[in-house]
PDB file of C-alpha atoms in Angstrom:
ATOM      1  CA  MET A 142      94.783 100.370  98.604  1.00 72.00           C
ATOM      2  CA  VAL A 143      96.790 101.122 101.725  1.00 82.00           C
ATOM      3  CA  ALA A 144      96.913  99.579 105.187  1.00 86.00           C
ATOM      4  CA  LEU A 145      95.824 101.802 108.078  1.00 90.00           C
ATOM      5  CA  PHE A 146      95.942 101.058 111.779  1.00 90.00           C
ATOM      6  CA  LEU A 147      94.536 102.473 115.003  1.00 90.00           C
ATOM      7  CA  LYS A 148      96.454 103.578 118.052  1.00 90.00           C
ATOM      8  CA  PHE A 149      94.569 103.392 121.358  1.00 91.00           C
ATOM      9  CA  TYR A 150      95.263 105.562 124.417  1.00 91.00           C
ATOM     10  CA  ASN A 151      95.730 103.171 127.345  1.00 90.00           C
ATOM     11  CA  GLY A 152      95.812 105.890 130.022  1.00 89.00           C
ATOM     12  CA  SER A 153      99.477 106.781 129.664  1.00 89.00           C
ATOM     13  CA  ALA A 154     100.389 106.370 125.969  1.00 88.00           C
ATOM     14  CA  PHE A 155      98.947 105.684 122.535  1.00 90.00           C
ATOM     15  CA  ILE A 156      99.682 102.049 121.692  1.00 90.00           C
ATOM     16  CA  LYS A 157      99.234  99.993 118.522  1.00 85.00           C
ATOM     17  CA  PRO A 158      96.832  97.192 119.527  1.00 78.00           C
ATOM     18  CA  GLY A 159      96.894  95.393 116.172  1.00 75.00           C
ATOM     19  CA  ILE A 160      93.658  96.780 114.721  1.00 83.00           C
ATOM     20  CA  ILE A 161      94.388  97.097 110.995  1.00 86.00           C
ATOM     21  CA  THR A 162      92.247  97.736 107.917  1.00 86.00           C
ATOM     22  CA  SER A 163      92.777  98.522 104.242  1.00 85.00           C
ATOM     23  CA  SER A 164      91.250 101.265 102.161  1.00 81.00           C
ATOM     24  CA  ASP A 165      89.312 100.403  99.035  1.00 79.00           C
ATOM     25  CA  ALA A 166      90.199 101.631  95.522  1.00 74.00           C
ATOM     26  CA  ALA A 167      88.362 104.926  96.205  1.00 71.00           C
ATOM     27  CA  GLY A 168      90.307 105.459  99.441  1.00 71.00           C
ATOM     28  CA  SER A 169      87.428 104.712 101.819  1.00 77.00           C
ATOM     29  CA  TYR A 170      88.093 102.623 104.902  1.00 84.00           C
ATOM     30  CA  ALA A 171      86.372 101.331 108.024  1.00 82.00           C
ATOM     31  CA  PHE A 172      87.424  99.732 111.278  1.00 83.00           C
ATOM     32  CA  THR A 173      84.686  97.253 112.197  1.00 73.00           C
ATOM     33  CA  SER A 174      86.150  95.313 115.053  1.00 65.00           C
ATOM     34  CA  SER A 175      83.956  94.251 117.963  1.00 69.00           C
ATOM     35  CA  THR A 176      87.051  94.724 120.138  1.00 72.00           C
ATOM     36  CA  LEU A 177      86.938  98.533 119.871  1.00 84.00           C
ATOM     37  CA  VAL A 178      86.282  99.895 123.331  1.00 87.00           C
ATOM     38  CA  SER A 179      85.363 103.441 124.278  1.00 91.00           C
ATOM     39  CA  GLY A 180      88.363 105.738 124.484  1.00 92.00           C
ATOM     40  CA  MET A 181      90.812 107.914 122.578  1.00 92.00           C
ATOM     41  CA  TYR A 182      92.208 106.765 119.215  1.00 92.00           C
ATOM     42  CA  GLN A 183      94.438 107.923 116.351  1.00 92.00           C
ATOM     43  CA  VAL A 184      94.261 106.673 112.737  1.00 92.00           C
ATOM     44  CA  CYS A 185      97.779 105.998 111.399  1.00 93.00           C
ATOM     45  CA  TYR A 186      99.676 105.081 108.244  1.00 92.00           C
ATOM     46  CA  ASP A 187     103.336 104.027 107.931  1.00 91.00           C
ATOM     47  CA  ASP A 188     104.954 102.948 104.657  1.00 90.00           C
ATOM     48  CA  GLY A 189     107.884 101.301 106.430  1.00 88.00           C
ATOM     49  CA  GLY A 190     110.583 103.562 104.976  1.00 89.00           C
ATOM     50  CA  GLN A 191     109.824 103.546 101.245  1.00 90.00           C
ATOM     51  CA  GLU A 192     111.692 105.784  98.803  1.00 91.00           C
ATOM     52  CA  VAL A 193     110.220 108.198  96.259  1.00 87.00           C
ATOM     53  CA  THR A 194     111.080 107.518  92.632  1.00 80.00           C
ATOM     54  CA  SER A 195     109.051 110.323  91.052  1.00 78.00           C
ATOM     55  CA  SER A 196     108.191 113.707  92.562  1.00 67.00           C
ATOM     56  CA  ASP A 197     104.776 113.776  90.883  1.00 65.00           C
ATOM     57  CA  VAL A 198     103.340 110.913  92.947  1.00 65.00           C
ATOM     58  CA  ASN A 199     101.911 110.881  96.455  1.00 69.00           C
ATOM     59  CA  THR A 200     104.833 111.140  98.854  1.00 81.00           C
ATOM     60  CA  VAL A 201     103.369 110.654 102.346  1.00 89.00           C
ATOM     61  CA  GLY A 202     105.431 108.065 104.191  1.00 92.00           C
ATOM     62  CA  VAL A 203     104.025 108.428 107.707  1.00 93.00           C
ATOM     63  CA  LEU A 204     100.822 110.076 108.886  1.00 93.00           C
ATOM     64  CA  VAL A 205      99.250 110.110 112.337  1.00 93.00           C
ATOM     65  CA  GLY A 206      95.913 111.888 112.575  1.00 92.00           C
ATOM     66  CA  GLU A 207      94.535 113.994 115.399  1.00 91.00           C
ATOM     67  CA  SER A 208      93.309 111.960 118.369  1.00 91.00           C
ATOM     68  CA  PHE A 209      89.557 111.504 118.707  1.00 92.00           C
ATOM     69  CA  SER A 210      87.110 110.114 121.233  1.00 92.00           C
ATOM     70  CA  TYR A 211      85.132 106.983 120.371  1.00 92.00           C
ATOM     71  CA  THR A 212      82.143 105.478 122.171  1.00 91.00           C
ATOM     72  CA  ALA A 213      81.772 101.702 121.786  1.00 88.00           C
ATOM     73  CA  GLY A 214      78.926 100.614 119.518  1.00 84.00           C
ATOM     74  CA  THR A 215      78.589 103.944 117.706  1.00 85.00           C
ATOM     75  CA  ALA A 216      79.590 104.926 114.201  1.00 81.00           C
ATOM     76  CA  ILE A 217      82.113 107.700 113.684  1.00 82.00           C
ATOM     77  CA  GLU A 218      83.499 109.177 110.482  1.00 80.00           C
ATOM     78  CA  LYS A 219      87.080 110.479 110.225  1.00 81.00           C
ATOM     79  CA  ASN A 220      88.714 111.842 107.085  1.00 80.00           C
ATOM     80  CA  PHE A 221      92.268 110.644 106.565  1.00 81.00           C
ATOM     81  CA  ASP A 222      93.750 111.853 103.304  1.00 83.00           C
ATOM     82  CA  LEU A 223      97.254 110.590 102.546  1.00 84.00           C
ATOM     83  CA  LYS A 224      97.687 112.551  99.334  1.00 84.00           C
ATOM     84  CA  TRP A 225     100.334 115.289  99.379  1.00 87.00           C
ATOM     85  CA  GLU A 226     101.269 116.957  96.117  1.00 85.00           C
ATOM     86  CA  PHE A 227     104.812 117.523  97.365  1.00 88.00           C
ATOM     87  CA  ARG A 228     106.386 119.024  94.184  1.00 89.00           C
ATOM     88  CA  PRO A 229     109.952 119.430  95.539  1.00 93.00           C
ATOM     89  CA  THR A 230     112.569 121.588  93.837  1.00 94.00           C
ATOM     90  CA  VAL A 231     115.184 118.923  94.639  1.00 95.00           C
ATOM     91  CA  ALA A 232     113.760 115.972  92.700  1.00 93.00           C
ATOM     92  CA  PRO A 233     114.471 112.299  93.416  1.00 94.00           C
ATOM     93  CA  ASN A 234     117.991 111.291  92.310  1.00 95.00           C
ATOM     94  CA  ALA A 235     119.021 114.918  91.706  1.00 95.00           C
ATOM     95  CA  THR A 236     122.336 116.416  92.781  1.00 97.00           C
ATOM     96  CA  PHE A 237     122.062 118.978  95.574  1.00 98.00           C
ATOM     97  CA  THR A 238     124.838 121.564  95.742  1.00 97.00           C
ATOM     98  CA  THR A 239     125.536 122.680  99.308  1.00 96.00           C
ATOM     99  CA  GLY A 240     124.389 126.199  99.976  1.00 96.00           C
ATOM    100  CA  GLY A 241     121.318 125.569  97.821  1.00 97.00           C
ATOM    101  CA  THR A 242     117.669 125.538  98.798  1.00 98.00           C
ATOM    102  CA  PHE A 243     115.077 122.799  99.231  1.00 98.00           C
ATOM    103  CA  SER A 244     111.482 123.884  98.540  1.00 97.00           C
ATOM    104  CA  TRP A 245     108.205 121.980  98.462  1.00 95.00           C
ATOM    105  CA  SER A 246     104.447 122.534  98.391  1.00 93.00           C
ATOM    106  CA  ASN A 247     102.547 122.784 101.646  1.00 92.00           C
ATOM    107  CA  ASN A 248     100.361 119.850 102.663  1.00 92.00           C
ATOM    108  CA  ALA A 249      96.861 121.171 101.830  1.00 90.00           C
ATOM    109  CA  ASN A 250      95.254 118.538 104.091  1.00 89.00           C
ATOM    110  CA  PHE A 251      96.908 120.102 107.145  1.00 91.00           C
ATOM    111  CA  PRO A 252      96.656 123.907 106.938  1.00 91.00           C
ATOM    112  CA  GLY A 253      98.850 125.758 109.409  1.00 91.00           C
ATOM    113  CA  ALA A 254     101.361 122.904 109.706  1.00 96.00           C
ATOM    114  CA  GLU A 255     105.014 123.441 110.620  1.00 97.00           C
ATOM    115  CA  TYR A 256     107.738 121.777 108.541  1.00 98.00           C
ATOM    116  CA  GLN A 257     111.229 120.434 109.122  1.00 98.00           C
ATOM    117  CA  LEU A 258     113.801 119.315 106.549  1.00 98.00           C
ATOM    118  CA  ALA A 259     115.803 116.212 107.518  1.00 98.00           C
ATOM    119  CA  VAL A 260     118.849 114.984 105.547  1.00 98.00           C
ATOM    120  CA  ALA A 261     120.182 111.476 106.136  1.00 98.00           C
ATOM    121  CA  ASP A 262     123.268 109.552 105.071  1.00 98.00           C
ATOM    122  CA  ALA A 263     123.190 106.561 102.702  1.00 97.00           C
ATOM    123  CA  GLY A 264     122.051 104.353 105.612  1.00 96.00           C
ATOM    124  CA  LYS A 265     119.082 106.692 106.316  1.00 96.00           C
ATOM    125  CA  SER A 266     120.503 107.957 109.623  1.00 97.00           C
ATOM    126  CA  VAL A 267     119.481 111.607 109.959  1.00 98.00           C
ATOM    127  CA  ARG A 268     122.560 113.874 110.091  1.00 98.00           C
ATOM    128  CA  PHE A 269     120.847 117.260 109.659  1.00 98.00           C
ATOM    129  CA  SER A 270     117.436 118.556 110.700  1.00 98.00           C
ATOM    130  CA  SER A 271     116.304 122.146 110.319  1.00 98.00           C
ATOM    131  CA  ALA A 272     114.401 124.188 112.844  1.00 98.00           C
ATOM    132  CA  TRP A 273     110.595 123.872 112.638  1.00 98.00           C
ATOM    133  CA  SER A 274     108.822 126.605 110.676  1.00 97.00           C
ATOM    134  CA  SER A 275     105.697 127.249 108.624  1.00 97.00           C
ATOM    135  CA  SER A 276     107.998 128.015 105.669  1.00 97.00           C
ATOM    136  CA  THR A 277     108.134 125.478 102.829  1.00 97.00           C
ATOM    137  CA  SER A 278     111.709 126.349 101.904  1.00 97.00           C
ATOM    138  CA  ARG A 279     115.063 125.711 103.598  1.00 97.00           C
ATOM    139  CA  SER A 280     118.602 126.638 102.636  1.00 97.00           C
ATOM    140  CA  TRP A 281     121.267 124.197 103.766  1.00 98.00           C
ATOM    141  CA  ASN A 282     125.021 124.652 104.022  1.00 98.00           C
ATOM    142  CA  GLY A 283     125.761 120.902 103.776  1.00 97.00           C
ATOM    143  CA  ARG A 284     126.851 120.559 107.405  1.00 98.00           C
ATOM    144  CA  MET A 285     125.494 118.246 110.103  1.00 98.00           C
ATOM    145  CA  GLY A 286     123.437 119.444 113.064  1.00 98.00           C
ATOM    146  CA  THR A 287     119.994 119.064 114.595  1.00 97.00           C
ATOM    147  CA  GLU A 288     117.065 121.444 115.015  1.00 97.00           C
ATOM    148  CA  THR A 289     119.019 124.337 113.484  1.00 97.00           C
ATOM    149  CA  ASP A 290     119.056 126.275 110.222  1.00 96.00           C
ATOM    150  CA  THR A 291     122.788 127.036 110.593  1.00 96.00           C
ATOM    151  CA  PRO A 292     124.513 123.727 111.418  1.00 97.00           C
ATOM    152  CA  ALA A 293     128.231 123.844 112.188  1.00 97.00           C
ATOM    153  CA  GLY A 294     129.094 120.124 112.186  1.00 97.00           C
ATOM    154  CA  ALA A 295     131.100 118.159 109.638  1.00 98.00           C
ATOM    155  CA  SER A 296     130.207 118.455 105.959  1.00 97.00           C
ATOM    156  CA  MET A 297     128.172 115.816 104.131  1.00 97.00           C
ATOM    157  CA  SER A 298     128.685 114.616 100.555  1.00 97.00           C
ATOM    158  CA  GLY A 299     127.816 111.677  98.338  1.00 98.00           C
ATOM    159  CA  GLN A 300     124.716 109.475  98.338  1.00 98.00           C
ATOM    160  CA  ALA A 301     122.053 110.700 100.784  1.00 98.00           C
ATOM    161  CA  TYR A 302     118.310 110.989 101.402  1.00 97.00           C
ATOM    162  CA  TYR A 303     116.018 113.715 102.582  1.00 97.00           C
ATOM    163  CA  GLN A 304     112.473 113.941 103.824  1.00 96.00           C
ATOM    164  CA  VAL A 305     110.181 116.695 105.004  1.00 97.00           C
ATOM    165  CA  LYS A 306     108.380 116.265 108.299  1.00 97.00           C
ATOM    166  CA  PHE A 307     105.241 118.147 109.325  1.00 97.00           C
ATOM    167  CA  ARG A 308     103.332 118.584 112.568  1.00 96.00           C
ATOM    168  CA  LYS A 309     100.504 120.562 114.099  1.00 95.00           C
ATOM    169  CA  ALA A 310     101.916 124.007 114.895  1.00 95.00           C
ATOM    170  CA  GLY A 311     103.116 124.327 118.487  1.00 92.00           C
ATOM    171  CA  THR A 312     103.238 120.583 119.185  1.00 93.00           C
ATOM    172  CA  VAL A 313     106.080 118.068 119.410  1.00 92.00           C
ATOM    173  CA  TYR A 314     106.585 115.724 116.438  1.00 94.00           C
ATOM    174  CA  GLY A 315     105.573 112.189 117.412  1.00 88.00           C
ATOM    175  CA  SER A 316     104.255 113.242 120.799  1.00 84.00           C
ATOM    176  CA  GLN A 317     101.372 111.247 122.184  1.00 78.00           C
ATOM    177  CA  GLY A 318      98.005 112.721 121.193  1.00 79.00           C
ATOM    178  CA  GLN A 319      99.189 116.309 120.750  1.00 84.00           C
ATOM    179  CA  GLY A 320      98.023 116.551 117.160  1.00 90.00           C
ATOM    180  CA  PHE A 321      98.680 115.358 113.645  1.00 94.00           C
ATOM    181  CA  TYR A 322     102.183 114.660 112.370  1.00 95.00           C
ATOM    182  CA  GLY A 323     103.854 112.897 109.494  1.00 95.00           C
ATOM    183  CA  GLN A 324     106.599 112.897 106.910  1.00 95.00           C
ATOM    184  CA  THR A 325     107.311 112.278 103.249  1.00 94.00           C
ATOM    185  CA  LYS A 326     108.826 109.106 101.908  1.00 93.00           C
ATOM    186  CA  TRP A 327     112.644 109.171 101.652  1.00 95.00           C
ATOM    187  CA  VAL A 328     113.896 111.117  98.622  1.00 95.00           C
ATOM    188  CA  PRO A 329     117.290 109.855  97.292  1.00 96.00           C
ATOM    189  CA  ILE A 330     119.792 112.578  96.311  1.00 97.00           C
ATOM    190  CA  THR A 331     123.525 113.103  95.802  1.00 98.00           C
ATOM    191  CA  ILE A 332     125.158 115.884  97.810  1.00 98.00           C
ATOM    192  CA  ASN A 333     127.880 117.780  95.984  1.00 95.00           C
TER     193      ASN A 333
END
């Protein structure tokens, strides 16, 4: 069972109005609040920053679905599948040697997605993020930089984390109502 919430478009932004539900053991869920008004919504999930301990388990950490229109008093069905068989080549607690490559499986629930690799320090502050691409593989030289595949900043080493972000192609990650987006849980690694 997981907790899901709704974001509501208030005319200028999608906000979290406190409408929360939980899925059942089969993964089904329903929002049955009499406070739902007509408008635009997004179904969302956020694990609060959990870490992955095994690469063979579901690794979605954040997921925001496509926005949809709802009319008060009507029933609507939206699929919202959190499962992502991530299968990374850099497993949790592995040592990553700079100049190596991170690879992962695409998220089958979101065909055509773009991906970004983000590497963070031991405090989970992102120090490197790749350019966005449909590719599920990124080489990394161990240096800091943002939105680039060839960072030129200072080198990183020691305890770190990484995650893979995804978004609807051609949109901005986290942007209000532009499309789906999400990311894996944090994956702990050591950078050598």
